Coordinates of C-alpha atoms in Angstrom, one line a residue:
R5 CA 6.7 25.1 -6.4
L6 CA 4.7 23.8 -3.4
V7 CA 6.9 22.5 -0.6
R8 CA 5.3 20.9 2.4
D9 CA 6.4 21.8 6.0
W10 CA 6.1 18.3 7.5
S11 CA 6.1 19.6 11.1
S12 CA 2.8 21.4 10.8
D13 CA 1.0 20.2 7.7
V14 CA 1.2 23.6 6.1
C15 CA 2.8 24.7 2.8
S16 CA 5.5 27.2 2.2
S17 CA 3.0 29.4 0.5
D18 CA 1.2 29.8 3.9
L19 CA -1.8 28.0 2.5
G20 CA -2.4 25.0 4.6
P21 CA -4.1 21.8 3.4
V22 CA -7.9 22.2 3.2
E23 CA -9.9 19.9 5.4
P24 CA -12.7 18.4 3.3
P25 CA -16.2 17.7 4.5
A26 CA -16.2 14.9 7.1
S27 CA -16.9 11.4 5.8
T28 CA -20.3 9.7 6.5
W29 CA -18.6 6.3 6.7
A30 CA -17.2 4.7 9.9
F31 CA -14.4 2.1 9.6
P32 CA -13.8 -0.8 12.0
P33 CA -10.6 -0.7 14.0
A34 CA -7.4 -1.7 12.1
D35 CA -6.9 -4.7 14.4
T36 CA -10.1 -6.3 13.1
A37 CA -8.4 -7.0 9.8
D38 CA -8.9 -10.5 8.4
D39 CA -6.0 -12.8 7.4
H40 CA -5.6 -10.9 4.1
G41 CA -5.3 -7.6 5.9
V42 CA -8.7 -6.4 4.9
V43 CA -10.8 -4.4 7.4
G44 CA -13.8 -3.7 5.2
V45 CA -15.2 -3.3 1.8
G46 CA -17.5 -0.6 0.3
A47 CA -17.6 3.1 1.1
D48 CA -16.6 5.9 -1.3
V49 CA -13.2 7.5 -2.0
D50 CA -14.2 11.1 -1.3
P51 CA -11.5 13.2 0.3
G52 CA -13.0 13.1 3.7
T53 CA -13.3 9.3 3.6
L54 CA -9.7 8.9 2.4
L55 CA -8.3 11.1 5.2
A56 CA -10.5 9.3 7.8
A57 CA -9.1 6.0 6.6
Y58 CA -5.4 7.1 6.7
R59 CA -5.9 8.5 10.2
R60 CA -7.0 5.1 11.3
G61 CA -4.0 3.3 9.6
L62 CA -6.0 2.1 6.6
F63 CA -5.6 2.5 2.8
P64 CA -7.8 1.8 -0.2
M65 CA -7.2 -0.8 -2.9
P66 CA -9.8 -2.5 -5.1
V67 CA -10.6 -6.2 -4.4
E68 CA -9.9 -6.8 -8.1
A69 CA -9.8 -4.8 -11.3
G70 CA -13.0 -2.8 -11.4
G71 CA -14.2 -4.5 -8.2
P72 CA -15.5 -2.9 -5.0
M73 CA -13.0 -0.8 -2.9
A74 CA -11.5 -2.6 0.1
W75 CA -9.8 -1.0 3.0
W76 CA -6.5 -2.6 4.1
S77 CA -4.3 -2.7 7.2
P78 CA -1.7 -5.5 6.4
D79 CA 0.4 -6.8 9.2
P80 CA 3.3 -6.6 9.0
R81 CA 3.8 -3.6 6.6
G82 CA 6.7 -1.6 5.4
V83 CA 7.5 1.2 7.8
L84 CA 10.4 3.6 7.4
R85 CA 11.7 5.8 10.2
P86 CA 13.7 8.5 8.5
A87 CA 16.6 8.2 10.9
D88 CA 16.8 4.5 10.2
L89 CA 17.4 4.9 6.4
R90 CA 20.7 3.3 5.3
I91 CA 22.0 4.2 1.9
S92 CA 24.3 1.7 0.3
R93 CA 27.3 2.7 -1.8
S94 CA 25.6 1.7 -5.0
L95 CA 22.5 3.7 -4.2
R96 CA 24.7 6.7 -3.4
R97 CA 26.2 6.4 -6.8
S98 CA 22.7 6.2 -8.3
K99 CA 21.7 9.4 -6.5
N100 CA 24.3 11.2 -8.5
R101 CA 22.5 10.4 -11.7
Y102 CA 19.2 12.0 -10.8
E103 CA 17.8 15.3 -9.7
V104 CA 15.2 15.0 -7.0
R105 CA 12.2 17.4 -7.1
F106 CA 9.1 17.7 -5.1
D107 CA 5.6 18.4 -6.3
T108 CA 6.5 19.4 -9.9
A109 CA 4.8 16.5 -11.8
F110 CA 2.3 14.9 -9.5
A111 CA -0.2 14.0 -12.3
E112 CA 2.6 12.4 -14.4
V113 CA 3.8 10.4 -11.4
M114 CA 0.3 9.1 -10.7
V115 CA -0.3 8.2 -14.4
A116 CA 2.9 6.3 -14.5
C117 CA 2.1 4.4 -11.4
A118 CA -1.4 3.6 -12.8
D119 CA 0.0 2.2 -16.1
P120 CA -2.1 -1.0 -16.7
A121 CA 0.8 -2.8 -18.2
R122 CA 2.6 -2.9 -14.8
D123 CA 2.6 -6.1 -12.9
H124 CA 0.1 -6.1 -10.0
G125 CA -1.5 -3.0 -11.4
W126 CA -4.4 -1.8 -9.2
I127 CA -4.8 1.9 -9.6
D128 CA -7.9 2.7 -11.5
E129 CA -9.8 5.9 -12.4
R130 CA -11.5 6.1 -9.0
I131 CA -8.1 6.2 -7.3
T132 CA -6.5 8.7 -9.7
D133 CA -9.5 11.0 -9.5
A134 CA -9.6 10.7 -5.7
Y135 CA -5.8 11.4 -5.2
A136 CA -5.9 14.3 -7.7
T137 CA -8.5 15.9 -5.5
L138 CA -6.4 15.3 -2.4
K139 CA -3.5 16.9 -4.2
R140 CA -5.6 20.0 -5.0
L141 CA -6.5 20.2 -1.3
G142 CA -2.9 20.0 -0.3
W143 CA -2.7 16.5 1.2
A144 CA -0.9 14.5 -1.5
P145 CA 2.7 15.3 -2.4
S146 CA 5.0 13.6 -4.9
V147 CA 8.7 13.0 -5.0
E148 CA 10.3 12.8 -8.5
C149 CA 13.6 11.8 -9.9
W150 CA 14.7 13.5 -13.2
D151 CA 17.5 13.0 -15.6
G152 CA 18.4 14.4 -19.0
D153 CA 15.7 12.3 -20.6
G154 CA 12.9 13.6 -18.3
L155 CA 11.0 11.9 -15.5
A156 CA 12.8 8.7 -14.5
G157 CA 10.8 7.6 -11.5
G158 CA 9.1 8.7 -8.4
L159 CA 6.4 8.1 -5.8
Y160 CA 3.3 9.8 -4.4
G161 CA 1.2 9.4 -1.3
V162 CA -0.7 11.2 1.5
A163 CA 1.0 13.4 4.1
I164 CA -0.9 13.7 7.3
G165 CA 0.6 14.9 10.6
G166 CA 4.0 13.2 10.9
L167 CA 3.0 10.4 8.6
F168 CA 3.7 9.9 4.9
A169 CA 1.6 7.0 3.6
G170 CA 3.0 5.9 0.3
A171 CA 0.4 5.0 -2.3
S172 CA 2.7 3.9 -5.2
M173 CA 6.1 4.3 -6.9
F174 CA 7.5 3.6 -10.3
H175 CA 10.7 3.7 -12.3
R176 CA 11.6 4.1 -15.9
R177 CA 15.4 4.0 -15.4
S178 CA 17.5 1.9 -13.0
D179 CA 17.2 2.8 -9.3
A180 CA 15.1 5.9 -9.9
S181 CA 12.3 4.8 -7.5
K182 CA 14.9 3.8 -4.9
V183 CA 16.5 7.3 -5.1
A184 CA 13.1 8.8 -4.5
L185 CA 13.0 7.3 -1.0
P186 CA 16.1 9.2 0.3
G187 CA 14.5 12.3 -1.3
L188 CA 11.4 11.7 0.7
V189 CA 13.4 11.4 3.9
D190 CA 15.2 14.7 3.1
L191 CA 11.8 16.3 2.8
M192 CA 10.4 14.8 5.9
G193 CA 13.3 15.5 8.2
N194 CA 14.4 13.0 10.9
A195 CA 12.3 14.0 13.9
P196 CA 11.4 10.8 15.9
H197 CA 7.7 11.0 15.3
R198 CA 8.0 11.0 11.5
L199 CA 7.1 7.8 9.7
A200 CA 6.7 6.6 6.1
A201 CA 4.4 3.7 5.6
A202 CA 4.3 1.6 2.4
Q203 CA 1.4 -0.1 0.7
P204 CA 2.2 -3.6 -0.5
C205 CA 1.7 -3.3 -4.3
P206 CA 4.5 -2.8 -5.4
P207 CA 6.5 -2.9 -2.2
P208 CA 9.7 -0.8 -1.8
P209 CA 13.0 -2.6 -1.5
A210 CA 13.0 -4.4 1.9
R211 CA 16.4 -3.1 2.8
L212 CA 15.2 0.5 2.4
C213 CA 11.7 0.0 4.0
P214 CA 11.8 -2.9 6.4
L215 CA 8.6 -4.7 7.5
H216 CA 7.4 -4.0 11.0
P217 CA 4.4 -5.4 12.9
A218 CA 1.6 -2.9 12.4
R219 CA -0.1 -3.8 15.7
P220 CA 0.0 -6.4 18.5
P221 CA -0.8 -10.0 17.6
H222 CA -4.6 -10.6 17.2
P223 CA -5.2 -14.4 17.0
H224 CA -8.8 -14.1 15.8
P225 CA -9.1 -11.0 13.5
R226 CA -12.8 -11.5 12.9
A227 CA -13.7 -12.0 16.6
R228 CA -14.2 -8.3 17.2
A229 CA -15.7 -7.5 13.8
H230 CA -19.4 -6.5 14.1
H231 CA -22.0 -4.2 12.9
P232 CA -23.5 -1.8 15.4
P233 CA -27.2 -2.7 16.2
G234 CA -29.6 -1.4 13.7
R235 CA -27.0 -0.6 11.1
T236 CA -27.0 -2.2 7.6
P237 CA -23.8 -2.5 5.5
K238 CA -24.1 -0.6 2.2
T239 CA -22.2 -3.4 0.4
A240 CA -22.2 -7.0 1.6
P241 CA -18.7 -8.5 2.1
S242 CA -17.6 -11.7 0.4
D243 CA -16.7 -14.6 2.6
W244 CA -13.0 -13.5 3.0
L245 CA -13.4 -9.8 3.1
G246 CA -14.3 -9.3 6.8
V247 CA -16.7 -6.5 7.7
C248 CA -18.0 -3.6 5.7
A249 CA -17.6 0.1 6.3
L250 CA -20.9 1.4 7.7
R251 CA -22.9 4.5 6.7
V252 CA -22.6 6.3 10.0
R253 CA -20.6 9.2 11.3
P254 CA -17.0 8.2 12.0
A255 CA -14.8 8.9 14.9
L256 CA -11.6 10.3 13.5
G257 CA -8.1 10.5 14.8
D258 CA -6.0 7.3 15.5
L259 CA -3.1 8.8 13.7
G260 CA -3.7 12.5 14.4
Q261 CA -6.1 15.1 13.2

């Protein structure tokens, strides 16, 4: 079983995550997001592009089912500092019903999260293929809750530096996805620089993952959105989507290397 050492981004097998080829896309800063939290639309979901986005505080989600990929930085967003997790008495009882495992059923967790019958479903084949590749490269862990009937719930995301960026979670039995969050905290440890950030669809329970401002207030999110001279967006944005990612070499690293 592969268990991540969150302090150094290496695995217990001594095989660290593999850095993919660098993306050829550059993303606008997170604080240029429009009122919907969208920074840009377009680009690909190759491993290098995904890691570049997460390092800048962005995550991918299609505009609509089958639509172009948008890159989001909502403000506020759910942020969990491991030391701040408070487990209620009822959740403590729920924990006793499940066994928490790590990285034993990543594909099954992702398929369950991508179930098209779920409300607000957004995960399509582009996303599942992309995160399966990140998993093979060592960047995408899963946390699973099991009982006597099998996989009851869990979550998956991207681990990069001291950040775990949650992609999605699901449950088949009561409280199973909630129990996965304390399991994630146990895996991360409680060092002060560790953070777990949540995407909004579906959000984790607010009492477990409270909303925090993602950045200082920015009264005119489009005011600083621009295309560098001589550059042409690959995909034109719709009226509300803000600016496109551009086909240029990105500068990486807002959230670590």
